[in-house]
Short mmCIF file of C-alpha atoms and ligand atoms in Angstrom, two decimals:
data_model
loop_
_atom_site.label_atom_id
_atom_site.label_comp_id
_atom_site.label_asym_id
_atom_site.label_seq_id
_atom_site.Cartn_x
_atom_site.Cartn_y
_atom_site.Cartn_z
CA THR A 121 154.57 132.22 169.53
CA LEU A 122 154.23 129.21 167.32
CA PHE A 123 156.66 129.04 164.47
CA LYS A 124 155.75 127.03 161.43
CA LYS A 125 158.89 125.39 160.24
CA THR A 126 159.64 126.20 156.61
CA SER A 127 162.49 125.18 154.39
CA LYS A 128 161.98 127.05 151.12
CA THR A 129 161.80 123.70 149.39
CA ILE A 130 158.97 121.99 147.58
CA GLY A 131 158.57 118.31 146.76
CA LEU A 132 157.71 117.11 143.28
CA ILE A 133 156.67 113.48 142.87
CA VAL A 134 156.63 112.16 139.30
CA PRO A 135 156.27 108.53 138.17
CA ASP A 136 159.30 108.24 135.90
CA ILE A 137 161.83 110.93 134.98
CA SER A 138 163.29 108.72 132.25
CA ASN A 139 160.13 109.26 130.22
CA PRO A 140 160.94 112.48 128.28
CA PHE A 141 157.53 113.96 129.13
CA PHE A 142 158.63 114.49 132.72
CA PRO A 143 161.93 116.39 132.33
CA GLU A 144 160.06 119.15 130.54
CA LEU A 145 157.44 119.24 133.27
CA VAL A 146 160.07 119.25 136.02
CA ARG A 147 162.04 121.98 134.27
CA ALA A 148 158.99 124.24 134.29
CA VAL A 149 158.30 123.62 137.97
CA GLU A 150 161.92 124.34 138.83
CA ASP A 151 162.13 127.49 136.66
CA VAL A 152 159.03 129.02 138.20
CA THR A 153 159.61 128.06 141.82
CA ASN A 154 163.22 129.28 141.63
CA ILE A 155 161.92 132.76 140.87
CA TYR A 156 160.33 132.71 144.32
CA ASP A 157 163.48 131.22 145.92
CA TYR A 158 162.20 127.69 146.35
CA THR A 159 164.31 124.62 145.61
CA VAL A 160 162.74 121.45 144.19
CA ILE A 161 163.22 118.00 145.67
CA LEU A 162 162.47 115.48 142.94
CA CYS A 163 161.10 111.99 143.64
CA ASN A 164 160.38 109.16 141.18
CA SER A 165 157.59 106.86 142.31
CA ASP A 166 157.95 104.32 139.47
CA GLU A 167 154.13 104.14 139.42
CA LYS A 168 154.27 102.38 142.81
CA ILE A 169 151.94 103.44 145.59
CA GLU A 170 154.36 102.32 148.36
CA LYS A 171 157.06 104.57 146.95
CA GLU A 172 154.65 107.47 146.73
CA LYS A 173 153.73 107.06 150.38
CA GLU A 174 157.35 106.73 151.47
CA TYR A 175 158.34 109.84 149.59
CA ILE A 176 155.51 111.83 151.10
CA GLU A 177 156.76 110.85 154.57
CA VAL A 178 160.32 111.84 153.67
CA LEU A 179 159.15 115.17 152.25
CA LYS A 180 157.19 115.90 155.42
CA GLN A 181 160.24 115.15 157.54
CA LYS A 182 162.18 117.62 155.46
CA TYR A 183 159.54 120.25 156.16
CA VAL A 184 158.83 120.99 152.52
CA ASP A 185 156.56 123.99 152.13
CA GLY A 186 154.38 122.30 149.53
CA ILE A 187 154.09 119.29 147.27
CA ILE A 188 153.24 118.86 143.59
CA LEU A 189 151.86 115.40 142.91
CA THR A 190 151.92 113.78 139.52
CA THR A 191 150.27 110.59 140.58
CA ASN A 192 146.80 109.27 141.08
CA GLN A 193 147.32 106.29 143.20
CA LEU A 194 146.90 107.77 146.63
CA GLU A 195 143.67 107.24 148.48
CA LEU A 196 141.57 110.18 149.43
CA ALA A 197 142.31 109.55 153.11
CA GLU A 198 146.06 109.64 152.57
CA VAL A 199 146.10 112.87 150.61
CA SER A 200 143.67 114.53 152.99
CA GLU A 201 146.12 113.99 155.81
CA LEU A 202 148.76 116.07 154.11
CA ASP A 203 149.01 119.26 156.07
CA VAL A 204 151.11 121.13 153.52
CA PRO A 205 149.72 122.81 150.41
CA VAL A 206 149.34 120.34 147.53
CA VAL A 207 148.80 120.86 143.80
CA VAL A 208 147.90 117.99 141.51
CA LEU A 209 149.57 117.96 138.10
CA ASP A 210 148.90 115.97 134.89
CA ARG A 211 147.03 113.10 136.55
CA PRO A 212 143.81 114.10 138.26
CA LEU A 213 143.20 112.96 141.84
CA ASN A 214 139.76 112.52 143.21
CA HIS A 215 140.15 115.46 145.53
CA SER A 216 139.55 119.18 145.73
CA PHE A 217 143.24 120.11 145.55
CA PRO A 218 144.10 122.71 142.92
CA SER A 219 144.89 120.85 139.72
CA VAL A 220 146.43 121.31 136.30
CA ILE A 221 145.72 118.71 133.64
CA ALA A 222 145.29 118.63 129.87
CA ASP A 223 142.21 117.47 127.99
CA ASN A 224 142.89 113.74 127.88
CA TYR A 225 139.46 112.67 126.70
CA GLY A 226 139.26 115.29 123.95
CA GLY A 227 142.82 114.58 122.80
CA ALA A 228 142.07 110.89 122.39
CA ARG A 229 138.97 111.61 120.33
CA LEU A 230 141.03 113.95 118.17
CA ALA A 231 143.72 111.30 117.56
CA THR A 232 141.18 108.62 116.68
CA ARG A 233 139.20 110.92 114.38
CA HIS A 234 142.43 111.95 112.64
CA LEU A 235 143.31 108.33 111.84
CA TYR A 236 139.80 107.85 110.50
CA GLU A 237 140.04 110.94 108.34
CA ILE A 238 143.22 109.75 106.66
CA GLY A 239 141.43 106.51 105.76
CA CYS A 240 142.12 104.08 108.62
CA ARG A 241 139.25 101.78 109.59
CA ARG A 242 140.89 99.15 111.82
CA ILE A 243 142.28 101.51 114.44
CA ALA A 244 144.02 99.97 117.44
CA HIS A 245 144.70 101.75 120.72
CA ILE A 246 147.64 101.09 123.03
CA GLN A 247 146.46 101.92 126.52
CA GLY A 248 148.56 103.31 129.32
CA PRO A 249 148.48 101.56 132.72
CA LEU A 250 144.90 101.24 133.89
CA HIS A 251 145.46 102.65 137.38
CA VAL A 252 146.40 105.96 135.74
CA VAL A 253 143.34 108.16 135.37
CA ASN A 254 144.49 109.94 132.25
CA ALA A 255 145.20 106.59 130.54
CA VAL A 256 141.60 105.61 131.25
CA GLU A 257 140.33 108.98 129.97
CA ARG A 258 142.27 108.51 126.75
CA PHE A 259 140.86 105.02 126.37
CA LYS A 260 137.32 106.37 126.83
CA GLY A 261 137.90 109.05 124.22
CA TYR A 262 139.12 106.41 121.76
CA ARG A 263 136.23 104.07 122.54
CA ASP A 264 133.56 106.75 122.22
CA GLU A 265 134.97 107.99 118.93
CA MET A 266 135.21 104.43 117.55
CA GLN A 267 131.64 103.73 118.62
CA GLU A 268 130.41 106.89 116.99
CA LEU A 269 132.21 105.94 113.79
CA GLY A 270 130.72 102.44 113.94
CA LEU A 271 134.22 100.95 114.12
CA TRP A 272 134.44 99.80 117.75
CA ASP A 273 136.06 96.37 118.21
CA GLU A 274 137.43 95.45 121.62
CA ASP A 275 140.03 93.17 120.03
CA LEU A 276 141.81 96.31 118.87
CA VAL A 277 142.65 97.43 122.41
CA ILE A 278 146.25 96.66 123.41
CA LEU A 279 147.36 96.99 127.02
CA GLY A 280 150.56 98.98 127.43
CA ASN A 281 152.42 100.47 130.38
CA TYR A 282 153.55 103.91 129.14
CA GLN A 283 157.01 102.39 128.62
CA LEU A 284 158.93 101.24 125.60
CA ASN A 285 159.61 97.75 126.85
CA GLN A 286 156.68 95.37 126.42
CA THR A 287 154.92 97.77 124.07
CA LYS A 288 156.85 96.56 121.06
CA GLU A 289 156.11 92.93 121.93
CA ALA A 290 152.44 93.64 122.58
CA VAL A 291 152.09 95.41 119.24
CA LEU A 292 153.93 92.64 117.37
CA GLN A 293 151.49 90.17 118.84
CA ALA A 294 148.44 92.31 118.01
CA LEU A 295 149.59 92.84 114.41
CA LYS A 296 149.95 89.10 113.96
CA GLU A 297 146.49 88.37 115.35
CA HIS A 298 144.39 91.22 113.97
CA GLU A 299 144.02 93.31 110.91
CA ILE A 300 145.18 96.79 111.91
CA ASP A 301 145.71 99.84 109.69
CA GLY A 302 146.06 102.56 112.31
CA ILE A 303 147.50 102.78 115.83
CA PHE A 304 146.73 105.42 118.41
CA ALA A 305 149.32 105.04 121.18
CA GLY A 306 148.44 106.40 124.63
CA ASN A 307 151.81 108.17 124.82
CA ASP A 308 154.73 108.96 122.52
CA VAL A 309 157.14 106.48 124.06
CA MET A 310 154.71 103.67 123.22
CA ALA A 311 154.25 105.13 119.72
CA VAL A 312 157.99 104.63 119.21
CA GLY A 313 157.57 101.00 120.36
CA ALA A 314 154.70 100.57 117.91
CA LEU A 315 156.78 102.04 115.10
CA LYS A 316 159.54 99.51 115.81
CA ALA A 317 157.09 96.64 115.79
CA VAL A 318 155.41 97.66 112.54
CA GLN A 319 158.75 98.14 110.79
CA GLN A 320 160.10 94.86 112.13
CA LEU A 321 157.25 93.06 110.36
CA GLY A 322 158.23 94.73 107.10
CA LEU A 323 155.11 96.91 107.02
CA ARG A 324 155.23 100.53 105.91
CA VAL A 325 154.27 103.55 108.03
CA PRO A 326 151.91 105.18 107.21
CA GLU A 327 150.88 103.28 104.03
CA ASP A 328 150.12 99.96 105.76
CA VAL A 329 149.78 101.14 109.34
CA ALA A 330 149.51 104.81 110.34
CA ILE A 331 150.66 105.76 113.86
CA ILE A 332 149.90 108.65 116.17
CA GLY A 333 151.26 109.15 119.68
CA TYR A 334 150.37 111.40 122.59
CA ASP A 335 152.43 114.01 124.56
CA GLY A 336 154.49 115.89 121.95
CA ILE A 337 157.98 115.01 123.19
CA PRO A 338 160.97 115.92 120.94
CA LEU A 339 161.74 112.25 120.29
CA THR A 340 158.76 112.11 117.90
CA GLU A 341 160.63 114.35 115.49
CA MET A 342 163.68 112.12 115.45
CA THR A 343 162.17 108.86 114.25
CA THR A 344 161.86 107.77 110.63
CA PRO A 345 159.17 108.50 109.67
CA GLU A 346 158.53 111.37 112.07
CA LEU A 347 155.63 110.62 114.38
CA SER A 348 152.36 112.50 114.51
CA THR A 349 151.21 113.22 118.03
CA ILE A 350 148.69 114.94 120.23
CA SER A 351 150.77 117.60 121.86
CA GLN A 352 150.17 118.59 125.45
CA PRO A 353 151.36 122.01 126.68
CA ILE A 354 153.84 120.26 128.99
CA TYR A 355 155.92 123.24 130.06
CA GLU A 356 152.86 125.40 130.59
CA MET A 357 151.24 122.70 132.72
CA GLY A 358 154.27 122.61 135.01
CA ALA A 359 154.54 126.38 135.16
CA ILE A 360 150.89 126.89 136.10
CA ALA A 361 151.08 124.19 138.76
CA ALA A 362 154.19 125.81 140.24
CA ARG A 363 152.51 129.22 140.38
CA LEU A 364 149.44 127.75 142.04
CA LEU A 365 151.59 126.07 144.67
CA VAL A 366 153.62 129.17 145.46
CA LYS A 367 150.40 131.16 145.85
CA LYS A 368 148.96 128.57 148.18
CA ILE A 369 152.13 128.49 150.26
CA GLU A 370 152.16 132.25 150.51
CA GLY A 371 148.48 132.36 151.40
CA GLN A 372 147.38 134.24 148.32
CA PRO A 373 143.95 133.64 146.80
CA LEU A 374 143.74 131.53 143.63
CA GLU A 375 141.74 132.97 140.76
CA GLN A 376 141.08 129.56 139.28
CA ILE A 377 141.52 126.27 141.11
CA HIS A 378 141.14 123.65 138.38
CA HIS A 379 142.86 124.08 135.04
CA VAL A 380 142.19 121.88 132.02
CA LEU A 381 144.48 122.91 129.18
CA PRO A 382 143.80 122.23 125.51
CA VAL A 383 145.88 119.81 123.43
CA LYS A 384 146.57 119.96 119.72
CA LEU A 385 147.06 117.64 116.80
CA VAL A 386 150.54 117.70 115.28
CA GLN A 387 150.46 115.88 111.97
CA ARG A 388 153.74 114.48 110.68
CA GLN A 389 154.81 111.74 108.26
CA SER A 390 153.44 108.79 110.25
CA THR A 391 149.88 109.85 109.41
CA SER A 392 150.42 111.63 106.08
CA LYS A 393 149.38 109.27 103.30
CA GLY A 394 150.36 110.44 99.83
CA GLU A 395 150.39 114.09 100.80
O1 LIG B 670 154.21 109.73 128.79
C1 LIG B 670 153.85 109.84 130.12
C2 LIG B 670 152.42 110.03 130.30
O2 LIG B 670 152.12 110.02 131.64
C3 LIG B 670 151.95 111.34 129.72
O3 LIG B 670 151.08 111.14 128.68
C4 LIG B 670 151.41 112.13 130.83
O4 LIG B 670 150.19 112.75 130.56
C5 LIG B 670 151.55 111.21 132.01
O5 LIG B 670 150.47 111.02 132.81
#
């Protein structure tokens, strides 16, 4: 008889656990897989494709029973070669693997429309890294909404990297060069960077520049002013992905393969003018 080697472990590859979005996601994966007696091996890829590949090799050598990938850098060929069950989480991969993502395009339109509705007309967008599919989706949502409003101006697009460092500098630069009265940041960490930059120039939030982030991490409630955000159901995303993976490992049928969860607008002080 052939025995398939199992280890009761699963691998979880995330880009950067120091971004507070990911601890919540990881917590959910761990909570749910623990119920079924699996242990999670956590890997940080730092948004680097080489690290992703290395980790996949290591996870295979450890005979993990399945992998949850929060990445979108792997080529189709590479992921197809994986002979363990895989679930894609948060960042869609161009593949038929089961997936759990949130509505990135819709969320970006919602954020942009919200800034418009509170009176902003020169709305800038801080993009996430362009190799990340959901950063591109958010950019498209912003662009389409701006075009529909007749406000599109490519000078208002600021390239960010989903991290705090650089974002502040990039926003300082943009504020010096362009007239900007609203900022939609592609994630909350960058919204914090934008807030710092705006305040450093002596401008008021939201009166001079309104700011909205994306993710819904607790940090947004701890800034002054508190930051508005598009909140993703982070824990739920992780929990659904974990359940899908366990089912796949245990050979159970999946009722639904691709999940796109809704996001919601959380309005706080950074976009509340005179209310
Ligand atoms: O803040 C980290 C970002 O990367 C999140 O918006 C999440 O969706 C991820 O892809």
